């Protein structure tokens, strides 16, 4: 999954989740866990994308 798509899905889904949560004055204890858990996954994806992954161009061997 592309990192930008992952961040976009996270933002849109959690925005909707918390909008409905506040609109309905709902008592959803799981909403915090969903947002926090998904935020950790996005953070791990960011660490992989920006710190670990090697996006240097491939070179052909001269042999």
PDB file of C-alpha atoms in Angstrom, residues 3-44:
ATOM      1  CA  UNK A   3       2.039   5.534   2.208  1.00  0.00           C
ATOM      2  CA  UNK A   4      -0.013   8.507   0.995  1.00  0.00           C
ATOM      3  CA  UNK A   5      -3.057   6.266   0.470  1.00  0.00           C
ATOM      4  CA  UNK A   6      -2.571   4.791   3.938  1.00  0.00           C
ATOM      5  CA  UNK A   7      -2.492   8.260   5.530  1.00  0.00           C
ATOM      6  CA  UNK A   8      -5.519   9.337   3.484  1.00  0.00           C
ATOM      7  CA  UNK A   9      -7.568   6.295   4.500  1.00  0.00           C
ATOM      8  CA  UNK A  10      -6.551   6.766   8.126  1.00  0.00           C
ATOM      9  CA  UNK A  11      -7.526  10.433   8.086  1.00  0.00           C
ATOM     10  CA  UNK A  12     -10.844   9.956   6.301  1.00  0.00           C
ATOM     11  CA  UNK A  13     -11.932   6.946   8.347  1.00  0.00           C
ATOM     12  CA  UNK A  14     -10.989   8.393  11.709  1.00  0.00           C
ATOM     13  CA  UNK A  15     -12.486  11.758  10.841  1.00  0.00           C
ATOM     14  CA  UNK A  16     -15.776  10.036  10.054  1.00  0.00           C
ATOM     15  CA  UNK A  17     -15.545   7.839  13.131  1.00  0.00           C
ATOM     16  CA  UNK A  18     -15.051  10.765  15.489  1.00  0.00           C
ATOM     17  CA  UNK A  19     -17.597  12.936  13.666  1.00  0.00           C
ATOM     18  CA  UNK A  20     -20.311  10.308  14.182  1.00  0.00           C
ATOM     19  CA  UNK A  21     -19.058   9.669  17.714  1.00  0.00           C
ATOM     20  CA  UNK A  22     -19.514  13.337  18.621  1.00  0.00           C
ATOM     21  CA  UNK A  23     -22.700  13.799  16.599  1.00  0.00           C
ATOM     22  CA  UNK A  24     -24.424  10.857  18.284  1.00  0.00           C
ATOM     23  CA  UNK A  25     -22.828  11.565  21.672  1.00  0.00           C
ATOM     24  CA  UNK A  26     -21.914   7.901  21.555  1.00  0.00           C
ATOM     25  CA  UNK A  27     -20.109   6.016  24.278  1.00  0.00           C
ATOM     26  CA  UNK A  28     -17.733   3.947  22.179  1.00  0.00           C
ATOM     27  CA  UNK A  29     -14.741   2.879  24.270  1.00  0.00           C
ATOM     28  CA  UNK A  30     -13.315   1.057  21.248  1.00  0.00           C
ATOM     29  CA  UNK A  31     -12.978   4.250  19.166  1.00  0.00           C
ATOM     30  CA  UNK A  32      -9.828   5.277  21.032  1.00  0.00           C
ATOM     31  CA  UNK A  33      -8.310   1.824  20.503  1.00  0.00           C
ATOM     32  CA  UNK A  34      -9.104   1.869  16.783  1.00  0.00           C
ATOM     33  CA  UNK A  35      -7.589   5.320  16.299  1.00  0.00           C
ATOM     34  CA  UNK A  36      -4.550   4.630  18.495  1.00  0.00           C
ATOM     35  CA  UNK A  37      -3.859   1.210  17.010  1.00  0.00           C
ATOM     36  CA  UNK A  38      -4.179   2.426  13.458  1.00  0.00           C
ATOM     37  CA  UNK A  39      -1.992   5.457  14.260  1.00  0.00           C
ATOM     38  CA  UNK A  40       0.738   3.084  15.454  1.00  0.00           C
ATOM     39  CA  UNK A  41       0.465   1.112  12.211  1.00  0.00           C
ATOM     40  CA  UNK A  42       0.730   4.349  10.192  1.00  0.00           C
ATOM     41  CA  UNK A  43       3.756   5.355  12.292  1.00  0.00           C
ATOM     42  CA  UNK A  44       5.413   1.991  11.624  1.00  0.00           C
TER      43      UNK A  44
END
